[in-house]
Amino acid sequence: MSTFPNQAAPSNTSMAPTFLLVGMPGLSAVPSWWTIRLLTIYLLSALGNGTILWITALDPTLHRPMYFFLFLLSVSDVGLATALMPTLLGLAFAGVHAVPASACLLQMFFVHVFSVMESSVLLAMALDRALAICRPLHYPRLLTNDVISKMGLAIAFRCLGLHLPLPFLLANMSYCHPQVLTHSYCLHPDIAHLACPGAWSAVYSLFVVLSAMGLDPLLIFFSYGLIGRVLQGLGSREERWKAGQTCAAHLSAVLLFYMPMILLALIDCLRVPVPQPAHTLLSYVHFLLPPLINPILYSIKMKEIRERILKRLQPKKVGCAQ
């Protein structure tokens, strides 16, 4: 039996003042277990990404295109994890299922802004790696500081410009279903599915999804196709290994971010009979695992980042008094 209050499905109404969220089935019986893990994931994500931000901002030798994009990736990871936490912790701590519509729309806005930012940064990093490997002689001339600054502004404009209209569009739509969402946080597709059929903003919503989450992975994998072709032409296995290692962390981050999303899309499109707990868990993996794992990947795979972190953590030697 549902734990939510009964809501009659309206025939055609404006947005109700609250949305109802669902948590991971079965976790209501063990709230302390769930809460401890959520807090641990968030704190480790904040610590790891904060370290990357600290190192790349303070070390002038890391003020290069690849590390600028890594800085932006850490910003998007921290922002995404922070945007998700209010409702996740509310459910875990106190079982708060009802969330005001305004807070839900605000959370939805930031979750999607930082998701598109992460996708855009991963695309920019793929372009950076493709130019560095396919056009090494032209790389410094193509990716100048001015070009990098414009790319950063384009990423910001894309994130904000695409999603700024969405909360206002959703707030003014007519709703024909009870406002019960299928996740522990507010997502645009979840809210849009509650609207009456034929809502005019559906076209805009589809454009937003396809222009970011649909196009970006295609362009990223196309970039890696070009990189793979160049690597095949290199003379020795050692040269191929050395060049490929520069892409290892980024490719791992790409797979970590997109694979759960692609699996969720396939499950929904093909109507695969997946249990709701598994579907919900896959959604958590998509949003929460990249902020946790990305700093570890880049610290392990990128020698310069690892060396700078170890150098900063080493205690400074103090000369002994004579």
CSV table of N, CA, C and O in Angstrom, one decimal, residues 29-146:
chain,number,residue,atom,x,y,z
A,29,ALA,N,13.3,1.1,6.1
A,29,ALA,CA,13.4,0.3,7.3
A,29,ALA,C,14.8,0.5,7.9
A,29,ALA,O,15.1,0.1,9.0
A,30,VAL,N,15.8,1.0,7.1
A,30,VAL,CA,17.2,1.2,7.6
A,30,VAL,C,17.7,2.6,7.3
A,30,VAL,O,18.6,2.8,6.6
A,31,PRO,N,17.0,3.6,7.8
A,31,PRO,CA,17.4,5.0,7.5
A,31,PRO,C,18.8,5.4,7.8
A,31,PRO,O,19.5,6.1,7.1
A,32,SER,N,19.3,4.9,9.0
A,32,SER,CA,20.6,5.2,9.4
A,32,SER,C,21.7,4.7,8.5
A,32,SER,O,22.7,5.4,8.1
A,33,TRP,N,21.5,3.5,8.0
A,33,TRP,CA,22.4,2.8,7.0
A,33,TRP,C,22.5,3.7,5.7
A,33,TRP,O,23.5,4.0,5.2
A,34,TRP,N,21.3,4.1,5.2
A,34,TRP,CA,21.2,4.9,4.0
A,34,TRP,C,21.8,6.3,4.2
A,34,TRP,O,22.5,6.8,3.4
A,35,THR,N,21.5,6.9,5.4
A,35,THR,CA,22.0,8.3,5.6
A,35,THR,C,23.5,8.3,5.7
A,35,THR,O,24.1,9.2,5.2
A,36,ILE,N,24.1,7.4,6.4
A,36,ILE,CA,25.6,7.3,6.6
A,36,ILE,C,26.2,7.2,5.3
A,36,ILE,O,27.2,7.9,5.0
A,37,ARG,N,25.7,6.4,4.4
A,37,ARG,CA,26.3,6.2,3.1
A,37,ARG,C,26.2,7.4,2.2
A,37,ARG,O,27.1,7.8,1.4
A,38,LEU,N,25.0,8.1,2.3
A,38,LEU,CA,24.8,9.3,1.5
A,38,LEU,C,25.8,10.4,1.9
A,38,LEU,O,26.4,11.0,1.1
A,39,LEU,N,25.9,10.6,3.2
A,39,LEU,CA,26.8,11.6,3.7
A,39,LEU,C,28.2,11.3,3.4
A,39,LEU,O,29.0,12.2,3.0
A,40,THR,N,28.6,10.0,3.5
A,40,THR,CA,30.0,9.6,3.1
A,40,THR,C,30.3,9.9,1.7
A,40,THR,O,31.3,10.4,1.3
A,41,ILE,N,29.3,9.5,0.8
A,41,ILE,CA,29.5,9.8,-0.7
A,41,ILE,C,29.7,11.2,-0.9
A,41,ILE,O,30.6,11.7,-1.7
A,42,TYR,N,28.8,12.0,-0.3
A,42,TYR,CA,28.9,13.5,-0.6
A,42,TYR,C,30.1,14.1,0.0
A,42,TYR,O,30.8,14.9,-0.7
A,43,LEU,N,30.5,13.8,1.2
A,43,LEU,CA,31.7,14.3,1.8
A,43,LEU,C,33.0,13.9,1.0
A,43,LEU,O,33.9,14.7,0.8
A,44,LEU,N,33.1,12.7,0.6
A,44,LEU,CA,34.2,12.2,-0.2
A,44,LEU,C,34.2,12.9,-1.6
A,44,LEU,O,35.3,13.3,-2.1
A,45,SER,N,33.0,13.1,-2.2
A,45,SER,CA,33.0,13.8,-3.5
A,45,SER,C,33.4,15.2,-3.3
A,45,SER,O,34.2,15.7,-4.1
A,46,ALA,N,33.0,15.9,-2.2
A,46,ALA,CA,33.4,17.3,-2.0
A,46,ALA,C,34.9,17.4,-1.7
A,46,ALA,O,35.6,18.3,-2.2
A,47,LEU,N,35.4,16.4,-0.9
A,47,LEU,CA,36.8,16.4,-0.6
A,47,LEU,C,37.7,16.2,-1.9
A,47,LEU,O,38.7,16.9,-2.2
A,48,GLY,N,37.3,15.2,-2.7
A,48,GLY,CA,38.1,14.9,-3.9
A,48,GLY,C,38.1,16.0,-4.9
A,48,GLY,O,39.1,16.4,-5.4
A,49,ASN,N,36.9,16.5,-5.2
A,49,ASN,CA,36.8,17.6,-6.2
A,49,ASN,C,37.3,18.9,-5.7
A,49,ASN,O,37.9,19.7,-6.4
A,50,GLY,N,37.2,19.1,-4.4
A,50,GLY,CA,37.8,20.3,-3.8
A,50,GLY,C,39.3,20.3,-3.9
A,50,GLY,O,39.9,21.3,-4.1
A,51,THR,N,39.9,19.1,-3.7
A,51,THR,CA,41.3,19.0,-3.9
A,51,THR,C,41.8,19.3,-5.3
A,51,THR,O,42.8,20.0,-5.5
A,52,ILE,N,41.0,18.7,-6.3
A,52,ILE,CA,41.3,19.0,-7.7
A,52,ILE,C,41.2,20.5,-8.0
A,52,ILE,O,42.1,21.1,-8.6
A,53,LEU,N,40.2,21.2,-7.5
A,53,LEU,CA,40.0,22.6,-7.7
A,53,LEU,C,41.1,23.4,-7.0
A,53,LEU,O,41.7,24.3,-7.6
A,54,TRP,N,41.5,23.0,-5.9
A,54,TRP,CA,42.6,23.6,-5.1
A,54,TRP,C,43.9,23.5,-5.9
A,54,TRP,O,44.6,24.5,-6.1
A,55,ILE,N,44.2,22.3,-6.3
A,55,ILE,CA,45.5,22.1,-7.0
A,55,ILE,C,45.6,22.8,-8.3
A,55,ILE,O,46.6,23.5,-8.6
A,56,THR,N,44.5,22.7,-9.1
A,56,THR,CA,44.6,23.4,-10.5
A,56,THR,C,44.5,24.9,-10.4
A,56,THR,O,45.0,25.6,-11.2
A,57,ALA,N,43.9,25.4,-9.3
A,57,ALA,CA,43.8,26.9,-9.2
A,57,ALA,C,45.1,27.5,-8.7
A,57,ALA,O,45.5,28.6,-9.2
A,58,LEU,N,45.8,26.8,-7.8
A,58,LEU,CA,46.9,27.4,-7.2
A,58,LEU,C,48.2,27.2,-7.9
A,58,LEU,O,49.2,28.0,-7.8
A,59,ASP,N,48.3,26.1,-8.7
A,59,ASP,CA,49.6,25.8,-9.4
A,59,ASP,C,49.6,26.4,-10.8
A,59,ASP,O,48.9,26.0,-11.7
A,60,PRO,N,50.5,27.4,-11.0
A,60,PRO,CA,50.5,28.1,-12.3
A,60,PRO,C,50.9,27.1,-13.5
A,60,PRO,O,50.5,27.3,-14.6
A,61,THR,N,51.7,26.1,-13.2
A,61,THR,CA,52.1,25.1,-14.2
A,61,THR,C,50.9,24.3,-14.8
A,61,THR,O,51.0,23.7,-15.8
A,62,LEU,N,49.8,24.3,-14.0
A,62,LEU,CA,48.6,23.6,-14.5
A,62,LEU,C,47.6,24.5,-15.2
A,62,LEU,O,46.5,24.0,-15.4
A,63,HIS,N,47.9,25.7,-15.4
A,63,HIS,CA,47.0,26.6,-16.1
A,63,HIS,C,47.1,26.4,-17.6
A,63,HIS,O,47.6,27.2,-18.4
A,64,ARG,N,46.7,25.2,-18.0
A,64,ARG,CA,46.7,24.8,-19.4
A,64,ARG,C,45.3,24.3,-19.8
A,64,ARG,O,44.5,24.0,-18.9
A,65,PRO,N,45.0,24.1,-21.1
A,65,PRO,CA,43.6,23.7,-21.5
A,65,PRO,C,43.1,22.5,-20.8
A,65,PRO,O,41.9,22.5,-20.3
A,66,MET,N,43.9,21.4,-20.7
A,66,MET,CA,43.4,20.2,-20.2
A,66,MET,C,43.0,20.3,-18.7
A,66,MET,O,42.0,19.8,-18.3
A,67,TYR,N,43.8,21.1,-18.0
A,67,TYR,CA,43.5,21.3,-16.5
A,67,TYR,C,42.4,22.3,-16.3
A,67,TYR,O,41.7,22.3,-15.3
A,68,PHE,N,42.2,23.3,-17.2
A,68,PHE,CA,41.1,24.2,-17.1
A,68,PHE,C,39.8,23.4,-17.3
A,68,PHE,O,38.8,23.6,-16.5
A,69,PHE,N,39.8,22.5,-18.2
A,69,PHE,CA,38.5,21.6,-18.4
A,69,PHE,C,38.4,20.7,-17.2
A,69,PHE,O,37.2,20.5,-16.7
A,70,LEU,N,39.5,20.2,-16.6
A,70,LEU,CA,39.4,19.4,-15.4
A,70,LEU,C,38.8,20.2,-14.2
A,70,LEU,O,38.0,19.7,-13.4
A,71,PHE,N,39.2,21.5,-14.1
A,71,PHE,CA,38.6,22.4,-13.1
A,71,PHE,C,37.1,22.5,-13.3
A,71,PHE,O,36.4,22.4,-12.3
A,72,LEU,N,36.7,22.7,-14.5
A,72,LEU,CA,35.2,22.9,-14.8
A,72,LEU,C,34.5,21.6,-14.5
A,72,LEU,O,33.4,21.6,-14.0
A,73,LEU,N,35.1,20.4,-14.8
A,73,LEU,CA,34.5,19.1,-14.5
A,73,LEU,C,34.3,19.0,-13.0
A,73,LEU,O,33.2,18.5,-12.6
A,74,SER,N,35.3,19.4,-12.2
A,74,SER,CA,35.1,19.3,-10.7
A,74,SER,C,34.0,20.2,-10.2
A,74,SER,O,33.3,19.9,-9.3
A,75,VAL,N,33.9,21.4,-10.8
A,75,VAL,CA,32.8,22.3,-10.5
A,75,VAL,C,31.5,21.7,-10.7
A,75,VAL,O,30.6,21.8,-9.9
A,76,SER,N,31.3,21.1,-11.9
A,76,SER,CA,30.1,20.5,-12.3
A,76,SER,C,29.8,19.3,-11.4
A,76,SER,O,28.6,19.1,-11.0
A,77,ASP,N,30.8,18.5,-11.0
A,77,ASP,CA,30.6,17.4,-10.1
A,77,ASP,C,30.1,17.8,-8.7
A,77,ASP,O,29.2,17.2,-8.1
A,78,VAL,N,30.8,18.8,-8.1
A,78,VAL,CA,30.4,19.3,-6.8
A,78,VAL,C,29.0,19.9,-6.9
A,78,VAL,O,28.1,19.7,-6.0
A,79,GLY,N,28.7,20.7,-8.0
A,79,GLY,CA,27.4,21.3,-8.1
A,79,GLY,C,26.3,20.2,-8.2
A,79,GLY,O,25.2,20.4,-7.6
A,80,LEU,N,26.5,19.2,-9.0
A,80,LEU,CA,25.5,18.1,-9.2
A,80,LEU,C,25.2,17.4,-7.9
A,80,LEU,O,24.1,17.2,-7.5
A,81,ALA,N,26.3,17.0,-7.2
A,81,ALA,CA,26.1,16.3,-5.9
A,81,ALA,C,25.4,17.2,-4.9
A,81,ALA,O,24.5,16.7,-4.2
A,82,THR,N,25.7,18.5,-4.8
A,82,THR,CA,25.1,19.4,-3.9
A,82,THR,C,23.6,19.6,-4.2
A,82,THR,O,22.8,19.7,-3.3
A,83,ALA,N,23.3,19.7,-5.5
A,83,ALA,CA,21.9,19.9,-5.9
A,83,ALA,C,21.0,18.7,-5.6
A,83,ALA,O,19.8,18.9,-5.3
A,84,LEU,N,21.6,17.5,-5.6
A,84,LEU,CA,20.8,16.3,-5.3
A,84,LEU,C,20.5,16.1,-3.8
A,84,LEU,O,19.5,15.5,-3.4
A,85,MET,N,21.5,16.6,-2.9
A,85,MET,CA,21.5,16.2,-1.5
A,85,MET,C,20.2,16.7,-0.7
A,85,MET,O,19.8,15.9,0.2
A,86,PRO,N,19.6,17.9,-0.9
A,86,PRO,CA,18.5,18.3,-0.1
A,86,PRO,C,17.4,17.3,0.0
A,86,PRO,O,16.9,16.9,1.1
A,87,THR,N,16.9,16.8,-1.1
A,87,THR,CA,15.8,15.8,-1.1
A,87,THR,C,16.3,14.5,-0.7
A,87,THR,O,15.5,13.7,0.0
A,88,LEU,N,17.5,14.1,-1.1
A,88,LEU,CA,18.0,12.7,-0.7
A,88,LEU,C,18.1,12.6,0.8
A,88,LEU,O,17.7,11.7,1.4
A,89,LEU,N,18.7,13.7,1.4
A,89,LEU,CA,18.9,13.7,2.8
A,89,LEU,C,17.6,13.9,3.6
A,89,LEU,O,17.4,13.3,4.7
A,90,GLY,N,16.7,14.6,3.0
A,90,GLY,CA,15.4,14.8,3.6
A,90,GLY,C,14.6,13.5,3.7
A,90,GLY,O,14.0,13.1,4.8
A,91,LEU,N,14.7,12.7,2.7
A,91,LEU,CA,14.1,11.3,2.7
A,91,LEU,C,14.8,10.4,3.6
A,91,LEU,O,14.2,9.6,4.4
A,92,ALA,N,16.2,10.5,3.6
A,92,ALA,CA,17.0,9.5,4.5
A,92,ALA,C,16.8,9.9,6.0
A,92,ALA,O,16.7,9.0,6.8
A,93,PHE,N,16.9,11.2,6.3
A,93,PHE,CA,16.9,11.6,7.7
A,93,PHE,C,15.5,11.5,8.3
A,93,PHE,O,15.3,10.9,9.4
A,94,ALA,N,14.5,12.0,7.6
A,94,ALA,CA,13.2,12.2,8.2
A,94,ALA,C,12.0,11.6,7.4
A,94,ALA,O,10.9,11.8,7.8
A,95,GLY,N,12.3,11.0,6.3
A,95,GLY,CA,11.2,10.4,5.5
A,95,GLY,C,10.3,11.5,4.9
A,95,GLY,O,9.1,11.3,4.7
A,96,VAL,N,10.9,12.7,4.5
A,96,VAL,CA,10.1,13.8,4.0
A,96,VAL,C,9.9,13.5,2.5
A,96,VAL,O,10.8,13.7,1.7
A,97,HIS,N,8.7,13.2,2.2
A,97,HIS,CA,8.3,12.9,0.7
A,97,HIS,C,7.8,14.1,0.0
A,97,HIS,O,7.9,14.2,-1.2
A,98,ALA,N,7.1,15.0,0.8
A,98,ALA,CA,6.5,16.2,0.1
A,98,ALA,C,7.6,17.3,0.0
A,98,ALA,O,8.3,17.6,0.9
A,99,VAL,N,7.7,17.9,-1.2
A,99,VAL,CA,8.6,19.0,-1.4
A,99,VAL,C,7.8,20.1,-2.2
A,99,VAL,O,7.0,19.8,-3.1
A,100,PRO,N,8.0,21.3,-1.7
A,100,PRO,CA,7.2,22.4,-2.4
A,100,PRO,C,7.6,22.5,-3.9
A,100,PRO,O,8.7,22.2,-4.3
A,101,ALA,N,6.6,22.9,-4.7
A,101,ALA,CA,6.8,22.9,-6.1
A,101,ALA,C,7.9,23.8,-6.5
A,101,ALA,O,8.7,23.5,-7.4
A,102,SER,N,8.0,25.0,-5.8
A,102,SER,CA,9.1,25.9,-6.2
A,102,SER,C,10.4,25.3,-5.9
A,102,SER,O,11.4,25.5,-6.7
A,103,ALA,N,10.6,24.6,-4.8
A,103,ALA,CA,11.9,24.0,-4.4
A,103,ALA,C,12.2,22.9,-5.4
A,103,ALA,O,13.3,22.6,-5.8
A,104,CYS,N,11.1,22.1,-5.8
A,104,CYS,CA,11.3,21.0,-6.8
A,104,CYS,C,11.8,21.6,-8.1
A,104,CYS,O,12.7,21.0,-8.7
A,105,LEU,N,11.2,22.6,-8.6
A,105,LEU,CA,11.6,23.2,-9.9
A,105,LEU,C,13.0,23.8,-9.8
A,105,LEU,O,13.8,23.7,-10.7
A,106,LEU,N,13.4,24.4,-8.6
A,106,LEU,CA,14.7,24.9,-8.4
A,106,LEU,C,15.7,23.8,-8.5
A,106,LEU,O,16.8,23.9,-9.1
A,107,GLN,N,15.5,22.7,-7.7
A,107,GLN,CA,16.4,21.5,-7.8
A,107,GLN,C,16.5,21.0,-9.2
A,107,GLN,O,17.6,20.7,-9.6
A,108,MET,N,15.4,20.8,-9.9
A,108,MET,CA,15.4,20.3,-11.2
A,108,MET,C,16.3,21.2,-12.1
A,108,MET,O,17.1,20.7,-12.9
A,109,PHE,N,16.2,22.5,-12.0
A,109,PHE,CA,17.0,23.4,-12.8
A,109,PHE,C,18.5,23.2,-12.5
A,109,PHE,O,19.3,23.0,-13.5
A,110,PHE,N,18.9,23.1,-11.3
A,110,PHE,CA,20.3,23.0,-11.0
A,110,PHE,C,20.9,21.6,-11.3
A,110,PHE,O,22.0,21.4,-11.8
A,111,VAL,N,20.0,20.5,-11.1
A,111,VAL,CA,20.5,19.2,-11.5
A,111,VAL,C,20.8,19.1,-13.0
A,111,VAL,O,21.8,18.6,-13.4
A,112,HIS,N,19.9,19.7,-13.8
A,112,HIS,CA,20.1,19.6,-15.2
A,112,HIS,C,21.1,20.5,-15.7
A,112,HIS,O,21.8,20.2,-16.7
A,113,VAL,N,21.3,21.7,-15.1
A,113,VAL,CA,22.3,22.6,-15.5
A,113,VAL,C,23.7,22.0,-15.3
A,113,VAL,O,24.6,22.0,-16.2
A,114,PHE,N,23.9,21.4,-14.1
A,114,PHE,CA,25.2,20.8,-13.8
A,114,PHE,C,25.4,19.5,-14.6
A,114,PHE,O,26.5,19.1,-15.0
A,115,SER,N,24.3,18.8,-14.9
A,115,SER,CA,24.5,17.6,-15.8
A,115,SER,C,24.9,18.0,-17.2
A,115,SER,O,25.8,17.3,-17.8
A,116,VAL,N,24.3,19.0,-17.8
A,116,VAL,CA,24.6,19.5,-19.1
A,116,VAL,C,26.0,20.1,-19.1
A,116,VAL,O,26.8,20.0,-20.0
A,117,MET,N,26.4,20.7,-18.0
A,117,MET,CA,27.8,21.3,-17.8
A,117,MET,C,28.8,20.2,-17.9
A,117,MET,O,29.8,20.2,-18.6
A,118,GLU,N,28.5,19.1,-17.1
A,118,GLU,CA,29.4,17.9,-17.1
A,118,GLU,C,29.5,17.3,-18.5
A,118,GLU,O,30.6,17.0,-19.0
A,119,SER,N,28.4,17.2,-19.2
A,119,SER,CA,28.4,16.6,-20.6
A,119,SER,C,29.2,17.5,-21.5
A,119,SER,O,30.0,17.1,-22.3
A,120,SER,N,29.0,18.9,-21.4
A,120,SER,CA,29.7,19.8,-22.3
A,120,SER,C,31.2,19.8,-22.0
A,120,SER,O,32.0,19.9,-22.9
A,121,VAL,N,31.6,19.7,-20.7
A,121,VAL,CA,33.0,19.7,-20.4
A,121,VAL,C,33.6,18.4,-20.9
A,121,VAL,O,34.8,18.4,-21.4
A,122,LEU,N,33.0,17.3,-20.8
A,122,LEU,CA,33.5,16.0,-21.3
A,122,LEU,C,33.7,16.1,-22.8
A,122,LEU,O,34.7,15.6,-23.3
A,123,LEU,N,32.8,16.8,-23.5
A,123,LEU,CA,32.9,17.0,-24.9
A,123,LEU,C,34.1,17.9,-25.2
A,123,LEU,O,34.9,17.6,-26.2
A,124,ALA,N,34.3,18.9,-24.5
A,124,ALA,CA,35.4,19.8,-24.7
A,124,ALA,C,36.8,19.1,-24.4
A,124,ALA,O,37.8,19.3,-25.1
A,125,MET,N,36.8,18.2,-23.4
A,125,MET,CA,38.0,17.5,-23.1
A,125,MET,C,38.3,16.5,-24.2
A,125,MET,O,39.5,16.2,-24.5
A,126,ALA,N,37.2,15.9,-24.8
A,126,ALA,CA,37.5,15.0,-25.9
A,126,ALA,C,38.1,15.8,-27.1
A,126,ALA,O,39.0,15.3,-27.8
A,127,LEU,N,37.6,17.0,-27.4
A,127,LEU,CA,38.1,17.8,-28.4
A,127,LEU,C,39.6,18.1,-28.1
A,127,LEU,O,40.5,18.1,-29.0
A,128,ASP,N,39.9,18.5,-26.9
A,128,ASP,CA,41.3,18.8,-26.5
A,128,ASP,C,42.2,17.6,-26.7
A,128,ASP,O,43.3,17.7,-27.3
A,129,ARG,N,41.8,16.4,-26.4
A,129,ARG,CA,42.6,15.2,-26.6
A,129,ARG,C,42.7,14.9,-28.1
A,129,ARG,O,43.8,14.4,-28.5
A,130,ALA,N,41.6,15.1,-28.8
A,130,ALA,CA,41.7,14.8,-30.3
A,130,ALA,C,42.7,15.7,-31.0
A,130,ALA,O,43.5,15.3,-31.8
A,131,LEU,N,42.7,17.0,-30.6
A,131,LEU,CA,43.6,17.9,-31.2
A,131,LEU,C,45.1,17.7,-30.8
A,131,LEU,O,46.0,17.8,-31.5
A,132,ALA,N,45.2,17.3,-29.5
A,132,ALA,CA,46.6,17.0,-29.0
A,132,ALA,C,47.2,15.8,-29.6
A,132,ALA,O,48.4,15.8,-29.9
A,133,ILE,N,46.4,14.8,-30.0
A,133,ILE,CA,47.0,13.6,-30.6
A,133,ILE,C,46.9,13.6,-32.1
A,133,ILE,O,47.9,13.2,-32.7
A,134,CYS,N,45.9,14.2,-32.7
A,134,CYS,CA,45.8,14.2,-34.1
A,134,CYS,C,46.5,15.4,-34.8
A,134,CYS,O,47.0,15.3,-35.9
A,135,ARG,N,46.6,16.5,-34.1
A,135,ARG,CA,47.3,17.7,-34.6
A,135,ARG,C,48.3,18.3,-33.6
A,135,ARG,O,48.1,19.4,-33.1
A,136,PRO,N,49.3,17.5,-33.2
A,136,PRO,CA,50.1,17.9,-32.1
A,136,PRO,C,50.9,19.2,-32.4
A,136,PRO,O,51.1,20.0,-31.5
A,137,LEU,N,51.3,19.4,-33.6
A,137,LEU,CA,52.1,20.6,-34.0
A,137,LEU,C,51.2,21.8,-34.0
A,137,LEU,O,51.7,22.9,-33.7
A,138,HIS,N,49.9,21.7,-34.3
A,138,HIS,CA,49.0,22.9,-34.4
A,138,HIS,C,48.3,23.1,-33.0
A,138,HIS,O,47.6,24.1,-32.9
A,139,TYR,N,48.4,22.2,-32.1
A,139,TYR,CA,47.7,22.2,-30.8
A,139,TYR,C,47.8,23.6,-30.1
A,139,TYR,O,46.8,24.2,-29.7
A,140,PRO,N,49.1,24.1,-29.9
A,140,PRO,CA,49.2,25.3,-29.1
A,140,PRO,C,48.6,26.5,-29.8
A,140,PRO,O,48.1,27.4,-29.2
A,141,ARG,N,48.6,26.5,-31.2
A,141,ARG,CA,48.0,27.6,-31.9
A,141,ARG,C,46.5,27.5,-32.0
A,141,ARG,O,45.8,28.6,-32.0
A,142,LEU,N,45.9,26.3,-31.9
A,142,LEU,CA,44.5,26.2,-32.0
A,142,LEU,C,43.8,26.4,-30.7
A,142,LEU,O,42.8,27.1,-30.7
A,143,LEU,N,44.4,25.9,-29.6
A,143,LEU,CA,43.8,26.1,-28.3
A,143,LEU,C,44.5,27.1,-27.5
A,143,LEU,O,45.3,26.8,-26.6
A,144,THR,N,44.3,28.4,-27.9
A,144,THR,CA,45.0,29.5,-27.2
A,144,THR,C,44.1,29.8,-25.9
A,144,THR,O,43.0,29.3,-25.8
A,145,ASN,N,44.6,30.7,-25.1
A,145,ASN,CA,43.9,31.1,-23.9
A,145,ASN,C,42.6,31.8,-24.3
A,145,ASN,O,41.5,31.7,-23.6
A,146,ASP,N,42.6,32.6,-25.4
A,146,ASP,CA,41.4,33.3,-25.8
A,146,ASP,C,40.3,32.2,-26.3
A,146,ASP,O,39.1,32.4,-26.0
